[in-house]
PDB file of C-alpha atoms and ligand atoms in Angstrom:
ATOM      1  CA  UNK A  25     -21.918  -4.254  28.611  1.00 41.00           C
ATOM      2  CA  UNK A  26     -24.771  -1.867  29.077  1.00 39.00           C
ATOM      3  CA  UNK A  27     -25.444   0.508  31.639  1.00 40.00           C
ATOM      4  CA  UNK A  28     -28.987  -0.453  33.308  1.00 42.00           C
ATOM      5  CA  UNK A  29     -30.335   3.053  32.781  1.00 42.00           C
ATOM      6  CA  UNK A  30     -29.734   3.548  29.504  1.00 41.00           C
ATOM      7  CA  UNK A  31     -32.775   4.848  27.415  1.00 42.00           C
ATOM      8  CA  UNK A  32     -33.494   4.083  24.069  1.00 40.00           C
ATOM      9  CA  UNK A  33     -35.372   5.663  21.308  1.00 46.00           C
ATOM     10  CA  UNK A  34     -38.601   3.057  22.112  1.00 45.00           C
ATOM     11  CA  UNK A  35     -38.907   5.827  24.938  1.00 46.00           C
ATOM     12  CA  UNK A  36     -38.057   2.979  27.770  1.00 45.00           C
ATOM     13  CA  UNK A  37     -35.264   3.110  30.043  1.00 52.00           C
ATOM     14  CA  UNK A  38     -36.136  -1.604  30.348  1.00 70.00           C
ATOM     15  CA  UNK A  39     -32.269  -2.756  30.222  1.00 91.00           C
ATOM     16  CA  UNK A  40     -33.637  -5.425  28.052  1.00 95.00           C
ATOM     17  CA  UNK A  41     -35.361  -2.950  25.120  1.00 94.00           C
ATOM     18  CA  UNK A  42     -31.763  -1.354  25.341  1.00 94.00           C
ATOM     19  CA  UNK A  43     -30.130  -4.089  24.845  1.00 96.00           C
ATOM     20  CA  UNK A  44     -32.534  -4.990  21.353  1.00 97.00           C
ATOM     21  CA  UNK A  45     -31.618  -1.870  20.463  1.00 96.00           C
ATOM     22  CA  UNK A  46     -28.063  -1.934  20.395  1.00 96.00           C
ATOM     23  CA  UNK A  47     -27.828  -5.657  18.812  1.00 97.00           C
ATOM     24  CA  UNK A  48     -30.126  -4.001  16.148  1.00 98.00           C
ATOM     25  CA  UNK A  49     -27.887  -0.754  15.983  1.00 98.00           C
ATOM     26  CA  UNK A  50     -24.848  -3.781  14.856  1.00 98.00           C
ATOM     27  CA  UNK A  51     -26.833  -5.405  12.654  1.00 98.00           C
ATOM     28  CA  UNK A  52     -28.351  -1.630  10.560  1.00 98.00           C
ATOM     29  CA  UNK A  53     -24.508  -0.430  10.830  1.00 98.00           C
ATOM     30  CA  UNK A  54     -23.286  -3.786   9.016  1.00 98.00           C
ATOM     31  CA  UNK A  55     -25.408  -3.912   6.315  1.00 98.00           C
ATOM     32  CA  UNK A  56     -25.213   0.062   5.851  1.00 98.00           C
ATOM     33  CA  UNK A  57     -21.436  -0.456   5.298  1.00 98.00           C
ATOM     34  CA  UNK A  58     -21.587  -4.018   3.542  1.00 98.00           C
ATOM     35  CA  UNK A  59     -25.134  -3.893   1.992  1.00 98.00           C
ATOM     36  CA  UNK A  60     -24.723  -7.354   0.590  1.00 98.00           C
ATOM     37  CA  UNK A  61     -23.755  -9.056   4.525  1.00 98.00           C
ATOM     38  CA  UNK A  62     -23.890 -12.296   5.115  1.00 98.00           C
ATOM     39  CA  UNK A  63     -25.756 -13.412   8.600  1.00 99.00           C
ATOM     40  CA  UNK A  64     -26.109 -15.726  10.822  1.00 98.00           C
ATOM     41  CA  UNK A  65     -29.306 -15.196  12.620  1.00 98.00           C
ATOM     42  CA  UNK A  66     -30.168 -17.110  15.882  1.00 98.00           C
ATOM     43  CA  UNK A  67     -33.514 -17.523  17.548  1.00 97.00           C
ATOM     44  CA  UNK A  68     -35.180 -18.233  21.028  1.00 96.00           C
ATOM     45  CA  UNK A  69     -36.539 -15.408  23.542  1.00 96.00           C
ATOM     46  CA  UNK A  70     -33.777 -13.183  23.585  1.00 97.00           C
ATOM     47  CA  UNK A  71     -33.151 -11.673  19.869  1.00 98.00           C
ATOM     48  CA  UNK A  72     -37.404 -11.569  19.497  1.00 98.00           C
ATOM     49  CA  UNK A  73     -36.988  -7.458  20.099  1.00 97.00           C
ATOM     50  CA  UNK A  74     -34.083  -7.077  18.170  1.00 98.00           C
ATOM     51  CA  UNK A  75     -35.830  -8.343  14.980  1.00 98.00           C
ATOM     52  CA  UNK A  76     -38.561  -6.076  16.587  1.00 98.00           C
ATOM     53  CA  UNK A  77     -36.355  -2.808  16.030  1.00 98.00           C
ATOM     54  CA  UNK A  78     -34.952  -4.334  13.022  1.00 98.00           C
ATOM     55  CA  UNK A  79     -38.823  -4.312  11.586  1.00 98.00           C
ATOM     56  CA  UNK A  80     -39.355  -1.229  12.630  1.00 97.00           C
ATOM     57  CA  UNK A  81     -36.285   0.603  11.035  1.00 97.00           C
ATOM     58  CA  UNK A  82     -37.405  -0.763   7.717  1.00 97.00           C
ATOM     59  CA  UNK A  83     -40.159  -0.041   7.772  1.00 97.00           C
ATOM     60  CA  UNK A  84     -38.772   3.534   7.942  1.00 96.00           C
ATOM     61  CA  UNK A  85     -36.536   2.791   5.435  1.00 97.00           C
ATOM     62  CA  UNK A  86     -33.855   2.951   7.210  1.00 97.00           C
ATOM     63  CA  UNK A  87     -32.435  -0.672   6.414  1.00 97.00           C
ATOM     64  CA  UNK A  88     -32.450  -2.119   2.677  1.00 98.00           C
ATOM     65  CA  UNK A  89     -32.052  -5.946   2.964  1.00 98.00           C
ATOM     66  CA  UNK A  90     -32.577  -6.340  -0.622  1.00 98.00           C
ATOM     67  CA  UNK A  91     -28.980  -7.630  -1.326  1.00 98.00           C
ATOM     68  CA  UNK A  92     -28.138  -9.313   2.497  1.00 98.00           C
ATOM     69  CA  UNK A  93     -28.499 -13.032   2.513  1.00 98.00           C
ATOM     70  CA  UNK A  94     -29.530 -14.593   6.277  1.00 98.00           C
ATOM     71  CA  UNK A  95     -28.161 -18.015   7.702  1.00 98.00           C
ATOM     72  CA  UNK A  96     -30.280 -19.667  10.617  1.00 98.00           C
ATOM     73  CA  UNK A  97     -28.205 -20.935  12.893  1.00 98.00           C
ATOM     74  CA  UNK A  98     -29.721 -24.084  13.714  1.00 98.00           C
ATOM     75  CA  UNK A  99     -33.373 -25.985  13.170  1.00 98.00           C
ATOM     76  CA  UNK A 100     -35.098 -28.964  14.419  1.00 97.00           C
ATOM     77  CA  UNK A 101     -35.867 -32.418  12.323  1.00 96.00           C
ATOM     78  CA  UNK A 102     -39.357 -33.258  11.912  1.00 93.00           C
ATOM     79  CA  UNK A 103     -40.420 -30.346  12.765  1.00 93.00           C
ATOM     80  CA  UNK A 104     -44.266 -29.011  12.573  1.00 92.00           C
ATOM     81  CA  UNK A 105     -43.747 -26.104  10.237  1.00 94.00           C
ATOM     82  CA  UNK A 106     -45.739 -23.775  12.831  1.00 94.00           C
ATOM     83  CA  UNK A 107     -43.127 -24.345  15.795  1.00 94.00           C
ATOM     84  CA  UNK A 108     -40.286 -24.626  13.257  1.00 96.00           C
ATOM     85  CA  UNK A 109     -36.945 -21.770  13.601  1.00 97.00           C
ATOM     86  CA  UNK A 110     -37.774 -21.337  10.030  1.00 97.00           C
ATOM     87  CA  UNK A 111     -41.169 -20.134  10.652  1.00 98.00           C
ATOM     88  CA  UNK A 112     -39.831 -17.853  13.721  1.00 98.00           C
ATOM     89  CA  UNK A 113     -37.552 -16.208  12.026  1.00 98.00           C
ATOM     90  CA  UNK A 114     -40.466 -16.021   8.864  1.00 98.00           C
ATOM     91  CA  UNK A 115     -42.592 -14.020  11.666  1.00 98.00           C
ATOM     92  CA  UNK A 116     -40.406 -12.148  13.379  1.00 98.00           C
ATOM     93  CA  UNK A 117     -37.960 -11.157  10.799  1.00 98.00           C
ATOM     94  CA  UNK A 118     -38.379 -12.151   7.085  1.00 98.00           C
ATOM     95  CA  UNK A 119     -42.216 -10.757   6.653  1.00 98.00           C
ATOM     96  CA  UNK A 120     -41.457  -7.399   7.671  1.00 98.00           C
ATOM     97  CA  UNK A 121     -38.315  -6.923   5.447  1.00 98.00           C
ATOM     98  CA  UNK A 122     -37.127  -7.075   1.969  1.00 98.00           C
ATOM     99  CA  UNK A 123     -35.188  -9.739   2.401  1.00 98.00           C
ATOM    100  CA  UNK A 124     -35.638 -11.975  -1.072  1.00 98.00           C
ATOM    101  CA  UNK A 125     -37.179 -15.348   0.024  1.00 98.00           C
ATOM    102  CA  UNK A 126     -34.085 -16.837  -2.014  1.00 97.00           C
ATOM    103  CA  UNK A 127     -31.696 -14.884   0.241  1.00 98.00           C
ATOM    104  CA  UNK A 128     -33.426 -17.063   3.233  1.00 98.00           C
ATOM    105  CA  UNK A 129     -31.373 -20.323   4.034  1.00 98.00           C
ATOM    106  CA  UNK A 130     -31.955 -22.686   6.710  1.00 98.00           C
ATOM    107  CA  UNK A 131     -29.463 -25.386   7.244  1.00 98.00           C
ATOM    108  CA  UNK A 132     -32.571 -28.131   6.985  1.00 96.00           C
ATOM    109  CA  UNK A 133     -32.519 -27.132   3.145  1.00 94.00           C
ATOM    110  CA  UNK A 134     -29.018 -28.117   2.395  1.00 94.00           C
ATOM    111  CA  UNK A 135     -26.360 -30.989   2.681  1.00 93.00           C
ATOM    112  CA  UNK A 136     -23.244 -28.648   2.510  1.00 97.00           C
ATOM    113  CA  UNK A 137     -24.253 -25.587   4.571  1.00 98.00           C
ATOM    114  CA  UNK A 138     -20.690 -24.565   5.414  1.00 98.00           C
ATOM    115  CA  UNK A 139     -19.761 -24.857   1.723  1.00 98.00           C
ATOM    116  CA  UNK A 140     -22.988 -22.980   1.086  1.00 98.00           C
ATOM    117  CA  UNK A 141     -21.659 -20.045   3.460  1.00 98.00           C
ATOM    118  CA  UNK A 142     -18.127 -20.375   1.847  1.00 98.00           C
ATOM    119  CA  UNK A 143     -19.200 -19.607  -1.373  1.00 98.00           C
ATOM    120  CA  UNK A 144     -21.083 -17.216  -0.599  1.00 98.00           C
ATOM    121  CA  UNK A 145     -17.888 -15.396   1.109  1.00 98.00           C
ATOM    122  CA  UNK A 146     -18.049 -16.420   4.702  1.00 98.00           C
ATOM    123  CA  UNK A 147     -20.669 -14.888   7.447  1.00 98.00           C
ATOM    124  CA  UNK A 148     -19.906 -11.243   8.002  1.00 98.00           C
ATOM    125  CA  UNK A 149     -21.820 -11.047  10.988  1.00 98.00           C
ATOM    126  CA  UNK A 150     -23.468 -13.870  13.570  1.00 98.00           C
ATOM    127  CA  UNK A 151     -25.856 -13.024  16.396  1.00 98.00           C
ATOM    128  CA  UNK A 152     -25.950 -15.390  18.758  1.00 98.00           C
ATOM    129  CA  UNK A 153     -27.812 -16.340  21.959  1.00 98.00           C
ATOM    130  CA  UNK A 154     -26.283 -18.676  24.931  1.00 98.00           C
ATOM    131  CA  UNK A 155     -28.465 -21.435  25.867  1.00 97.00           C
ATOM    132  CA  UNK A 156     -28.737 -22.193  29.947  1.00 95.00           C
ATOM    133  CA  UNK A 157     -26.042 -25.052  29.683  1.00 96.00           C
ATOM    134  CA  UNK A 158     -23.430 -22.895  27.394  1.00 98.00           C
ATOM    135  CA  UNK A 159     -24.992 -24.053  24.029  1.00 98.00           C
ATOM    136  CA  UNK A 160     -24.307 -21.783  21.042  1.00 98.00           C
ATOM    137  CA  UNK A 161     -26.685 -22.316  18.268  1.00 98.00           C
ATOM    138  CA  UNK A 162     -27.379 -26.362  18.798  1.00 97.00           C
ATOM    139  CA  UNK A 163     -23.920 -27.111  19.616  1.00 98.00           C
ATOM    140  CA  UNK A 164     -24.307 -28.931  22.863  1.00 97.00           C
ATOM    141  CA  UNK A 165     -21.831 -29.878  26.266  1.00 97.00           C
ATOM    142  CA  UNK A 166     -19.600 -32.523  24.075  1.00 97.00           C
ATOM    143  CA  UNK A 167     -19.064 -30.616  20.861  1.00 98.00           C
ATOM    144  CA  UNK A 168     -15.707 -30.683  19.964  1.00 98.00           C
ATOM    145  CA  UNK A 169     -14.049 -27.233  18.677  1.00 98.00           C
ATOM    146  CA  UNK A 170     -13.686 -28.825  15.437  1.00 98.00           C
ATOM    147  CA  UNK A 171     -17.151 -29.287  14.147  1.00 98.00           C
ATOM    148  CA  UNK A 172     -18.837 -28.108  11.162  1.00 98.00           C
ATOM    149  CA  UNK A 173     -22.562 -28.030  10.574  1.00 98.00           C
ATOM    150  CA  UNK A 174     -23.968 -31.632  11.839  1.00 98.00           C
ATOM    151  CA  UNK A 175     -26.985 -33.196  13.783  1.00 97.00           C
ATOM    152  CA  UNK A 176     -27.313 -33.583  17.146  1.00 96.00           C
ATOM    153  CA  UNK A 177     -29.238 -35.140  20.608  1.00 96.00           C
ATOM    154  CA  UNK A 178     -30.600 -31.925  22.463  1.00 95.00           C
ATOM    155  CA  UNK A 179     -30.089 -32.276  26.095  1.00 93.00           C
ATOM    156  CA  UNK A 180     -32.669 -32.967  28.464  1.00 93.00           C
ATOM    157  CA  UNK A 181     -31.834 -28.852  29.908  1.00 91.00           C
ATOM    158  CA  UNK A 182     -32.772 -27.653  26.173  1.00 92.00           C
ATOM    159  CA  UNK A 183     -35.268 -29.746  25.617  1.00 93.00           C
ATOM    160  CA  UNK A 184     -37.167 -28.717  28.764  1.00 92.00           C
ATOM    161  CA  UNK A 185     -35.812 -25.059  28.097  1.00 90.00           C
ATOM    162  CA  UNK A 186     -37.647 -24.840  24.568  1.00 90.00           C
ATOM    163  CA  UNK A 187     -40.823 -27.200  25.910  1.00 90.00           C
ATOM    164  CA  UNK A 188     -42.761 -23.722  25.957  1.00 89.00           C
ATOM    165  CA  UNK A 189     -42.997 -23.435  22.235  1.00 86.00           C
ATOM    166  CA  UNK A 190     -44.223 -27.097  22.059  1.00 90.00           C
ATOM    167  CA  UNK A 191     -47.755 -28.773  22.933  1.00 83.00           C
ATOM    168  CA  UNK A 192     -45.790 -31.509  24.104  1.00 79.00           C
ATOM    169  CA  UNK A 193     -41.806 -31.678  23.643  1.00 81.00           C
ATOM    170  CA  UNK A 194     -39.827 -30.375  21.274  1.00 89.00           C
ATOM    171  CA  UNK A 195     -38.231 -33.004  18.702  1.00 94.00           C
ATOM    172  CA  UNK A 196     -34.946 -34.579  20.219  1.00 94.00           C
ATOM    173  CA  UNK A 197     -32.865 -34.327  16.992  1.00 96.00           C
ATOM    174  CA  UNK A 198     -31.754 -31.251  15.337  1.00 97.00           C
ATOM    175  CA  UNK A 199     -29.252 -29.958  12.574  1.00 98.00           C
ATOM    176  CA  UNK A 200     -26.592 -26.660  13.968  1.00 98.00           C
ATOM    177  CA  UNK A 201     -24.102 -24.779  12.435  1.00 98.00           C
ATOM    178  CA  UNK A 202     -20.772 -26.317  14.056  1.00 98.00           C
ATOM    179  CA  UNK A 203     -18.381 -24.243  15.994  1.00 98.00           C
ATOM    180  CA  UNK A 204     -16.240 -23.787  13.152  1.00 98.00           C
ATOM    181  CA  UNK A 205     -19.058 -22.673  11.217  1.00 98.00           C
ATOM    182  CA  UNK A 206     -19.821 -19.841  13.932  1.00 98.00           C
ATOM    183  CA  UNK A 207     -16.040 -18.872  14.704  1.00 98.00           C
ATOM    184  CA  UNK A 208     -15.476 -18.751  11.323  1.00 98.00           C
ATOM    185  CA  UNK A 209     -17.452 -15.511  11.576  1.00 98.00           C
ATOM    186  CA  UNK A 210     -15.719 -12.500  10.719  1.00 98.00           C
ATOM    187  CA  UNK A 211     -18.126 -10.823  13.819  1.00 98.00           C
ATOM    188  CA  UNK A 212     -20.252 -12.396  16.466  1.00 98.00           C
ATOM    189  CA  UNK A 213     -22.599 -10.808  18.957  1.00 98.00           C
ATOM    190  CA  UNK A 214     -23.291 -12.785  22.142  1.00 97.00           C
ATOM    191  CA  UNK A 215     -26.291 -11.790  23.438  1.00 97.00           C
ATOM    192  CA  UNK A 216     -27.464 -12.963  26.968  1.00 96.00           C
ATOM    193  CA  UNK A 217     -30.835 -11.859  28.303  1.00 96.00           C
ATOM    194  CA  UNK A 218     -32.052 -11.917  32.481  1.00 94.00           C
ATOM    195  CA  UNK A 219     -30.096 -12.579  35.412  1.00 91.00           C
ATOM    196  CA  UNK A 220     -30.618 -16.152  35.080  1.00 94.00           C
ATOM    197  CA  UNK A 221     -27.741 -16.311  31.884  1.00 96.00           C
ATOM    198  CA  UNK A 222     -25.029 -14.992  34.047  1.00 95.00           C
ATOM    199  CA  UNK A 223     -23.705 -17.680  35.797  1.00 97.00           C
ATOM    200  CA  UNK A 224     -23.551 -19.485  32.433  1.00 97.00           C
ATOM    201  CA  UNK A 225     -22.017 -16.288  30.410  1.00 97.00           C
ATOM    202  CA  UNK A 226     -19.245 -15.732  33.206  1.00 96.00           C
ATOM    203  CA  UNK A 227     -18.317 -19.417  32.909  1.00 97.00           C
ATOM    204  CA  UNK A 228     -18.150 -19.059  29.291  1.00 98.00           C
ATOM    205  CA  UNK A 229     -16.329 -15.805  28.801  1.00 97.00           C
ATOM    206  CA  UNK A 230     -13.966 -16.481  32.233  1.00 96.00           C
ATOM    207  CA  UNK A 231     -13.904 -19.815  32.598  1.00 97.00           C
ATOM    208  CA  UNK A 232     -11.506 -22.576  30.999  1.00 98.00           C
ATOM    209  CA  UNK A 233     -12.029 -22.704  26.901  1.00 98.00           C
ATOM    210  CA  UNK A 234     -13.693 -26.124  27.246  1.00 98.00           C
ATOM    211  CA  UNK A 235     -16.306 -28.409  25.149  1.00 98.00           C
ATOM    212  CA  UNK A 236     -18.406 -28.505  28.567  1.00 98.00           C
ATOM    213  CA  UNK A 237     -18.882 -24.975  27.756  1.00 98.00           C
ATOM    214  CA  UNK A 238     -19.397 -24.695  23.999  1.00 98.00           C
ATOM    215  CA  UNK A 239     -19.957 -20.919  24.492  1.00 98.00           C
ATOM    216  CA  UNK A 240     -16.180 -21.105  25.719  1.00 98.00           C
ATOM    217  CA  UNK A 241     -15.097 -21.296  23.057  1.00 98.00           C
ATOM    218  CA  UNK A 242     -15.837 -17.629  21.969  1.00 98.00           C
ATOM    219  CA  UNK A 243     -13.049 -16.408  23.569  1.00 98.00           C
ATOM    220  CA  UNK A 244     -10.944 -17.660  21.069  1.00 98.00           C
ATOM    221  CA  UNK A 245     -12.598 -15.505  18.601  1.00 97.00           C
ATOM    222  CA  UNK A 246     -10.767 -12.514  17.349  1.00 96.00           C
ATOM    223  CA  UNK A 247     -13.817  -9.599  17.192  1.00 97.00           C
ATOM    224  CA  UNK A 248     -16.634 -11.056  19.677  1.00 97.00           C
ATOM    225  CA  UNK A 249     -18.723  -8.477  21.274  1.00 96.00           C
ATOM    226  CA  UNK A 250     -20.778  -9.760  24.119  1.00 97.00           C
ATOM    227  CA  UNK A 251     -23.963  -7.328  25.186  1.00 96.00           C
ATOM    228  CA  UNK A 252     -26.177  -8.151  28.124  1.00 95.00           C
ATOM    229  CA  UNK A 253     -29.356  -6.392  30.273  1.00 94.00           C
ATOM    230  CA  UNK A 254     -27.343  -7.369  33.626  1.00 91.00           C
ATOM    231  CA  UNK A 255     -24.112  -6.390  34.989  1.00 86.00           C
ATOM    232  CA  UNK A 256     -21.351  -9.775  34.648  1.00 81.00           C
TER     233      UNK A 256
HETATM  234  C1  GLP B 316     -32.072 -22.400  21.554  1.00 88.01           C
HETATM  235  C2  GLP B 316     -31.452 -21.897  20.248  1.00 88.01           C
HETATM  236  C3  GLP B 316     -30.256 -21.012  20.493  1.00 88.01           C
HETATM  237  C4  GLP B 316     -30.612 -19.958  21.542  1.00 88.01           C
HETATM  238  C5  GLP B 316     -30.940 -20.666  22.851  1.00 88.01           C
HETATM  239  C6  GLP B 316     -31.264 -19.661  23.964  1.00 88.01           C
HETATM  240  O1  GLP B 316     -31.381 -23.507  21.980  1.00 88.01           O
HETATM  241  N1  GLP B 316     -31.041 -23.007  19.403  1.00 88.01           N
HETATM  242  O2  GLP B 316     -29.886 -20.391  19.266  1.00 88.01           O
HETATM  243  O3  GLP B 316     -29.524 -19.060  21.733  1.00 88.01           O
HETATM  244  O4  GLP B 316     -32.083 -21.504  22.650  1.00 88.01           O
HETATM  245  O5  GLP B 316     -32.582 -19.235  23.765  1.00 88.01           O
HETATM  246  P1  GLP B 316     -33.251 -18.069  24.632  1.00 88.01           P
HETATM  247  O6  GLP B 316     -32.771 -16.803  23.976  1.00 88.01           O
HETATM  248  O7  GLP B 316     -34.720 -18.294  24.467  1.00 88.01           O
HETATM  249  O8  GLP B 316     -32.761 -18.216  26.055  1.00 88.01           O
END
């Protein structure tokens, strides 16, 4: 948990900017010790500074991606390619690092995504963000703690929570890394952004380990570490 006041070397003392930073201060220290990491990356409106810092640092050389490989987490179906997760993750990540295009993978592109990931050794690190109604990725209310990579129905709360990046609303049908895919981590990163994720993140890290809450099911993993701009 971060203190509110904390500053941060983008010279603001916004709990949010600190936050970025530290998510970005796992991800440089992972690949400095494992330069060849495996990650899963998520998307949305919290992680957008992180991969802000992130582009910034390699700029400065401070990060060499040229040996990482990066998961998405999740992407729609039918899909315009502008408002795709692919294409977010294209602007605010992949273009401004030397990540090799072939090092890119979205789970869209493949039939076996988790045995993609296993033989490529297993994710060493997942970001993740926690969706109003305690999705993780796409894994919505319902999903059983036994799924792998799979479609799914968004809910009408994600649907009208992603509307924003849509002319009209976002496709009903996407493909998510399962919950085994995610705890199968050997890291994850929670990340939870404004006051209005708490009630959801307390359920989820306090509550009862339950599919209604598919954040929940976190706490059964062995090395999560959950970072926030608001006191839980
Ligand atoms: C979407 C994504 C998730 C993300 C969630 C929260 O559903 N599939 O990966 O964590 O939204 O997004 P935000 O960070 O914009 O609140």
């Amino acid at each position: 948990m971060l203190r509110q006041d904390t500053p941060t070397s983008l010279g603001t003392y916004e709990p949010y900017a600190t936050l970025s930073l530290r998510v970005a201060e796992v991800v440089r220290e992972q690949i400095r010790r494992k330069p060849d990491s495996r990650l899963g990356l998520p998307t949305g409106r919290t992680p957008t500074d992180t991969y802000k810092v992130l582009s910034q640092w390699t700029r400065e050389g401070a990060i060499n991606w040229e040996r990482a490989k990066a998961f998405g987490l999740d992407e729609y179906y039918d899909v315009e390619e502008t408002v795709s997760f692919r294409r977010y993750l294209e602007t605010n990540l992949y273009s401004n690092i030397n990540l090799p295009a072939q090092s890119q993978f979205n789970p869209l592109q493949f039939d076996d995504y988790d045995g993609l990931i296993a033989r490529e050794g297993g994710l060493d690190l997942t970001i993740l963000g926690i969706g109003q109604n305690g999705h993780i990725a796409f894994n919505e209310p319902g999903t059983p703690l036994l799924s792998w990579t799979h479609s799914i129905w968004l809910t009408e709360s994600t649907l009208k929570a992603n509307a924003e990046f849509f002319k009209g609303r976002p496709p009903a049908n996407a493909v998510t890394m399962g919950i085994q895919t995610i705890l199968a981590s050997r890291k994850i990163v929670l990340m939870a952004s404004g006051k209005n994720k708490k009630d959801i993140l307390q359920k989820a890290l306090h509550g009862p380990v339950t599919a209604d809450v598919p954040a929940s099911f976190l706490q059964l993993h062995k090395d999560l570490v959950v970072m926030t701009d608001f006191e839980y």
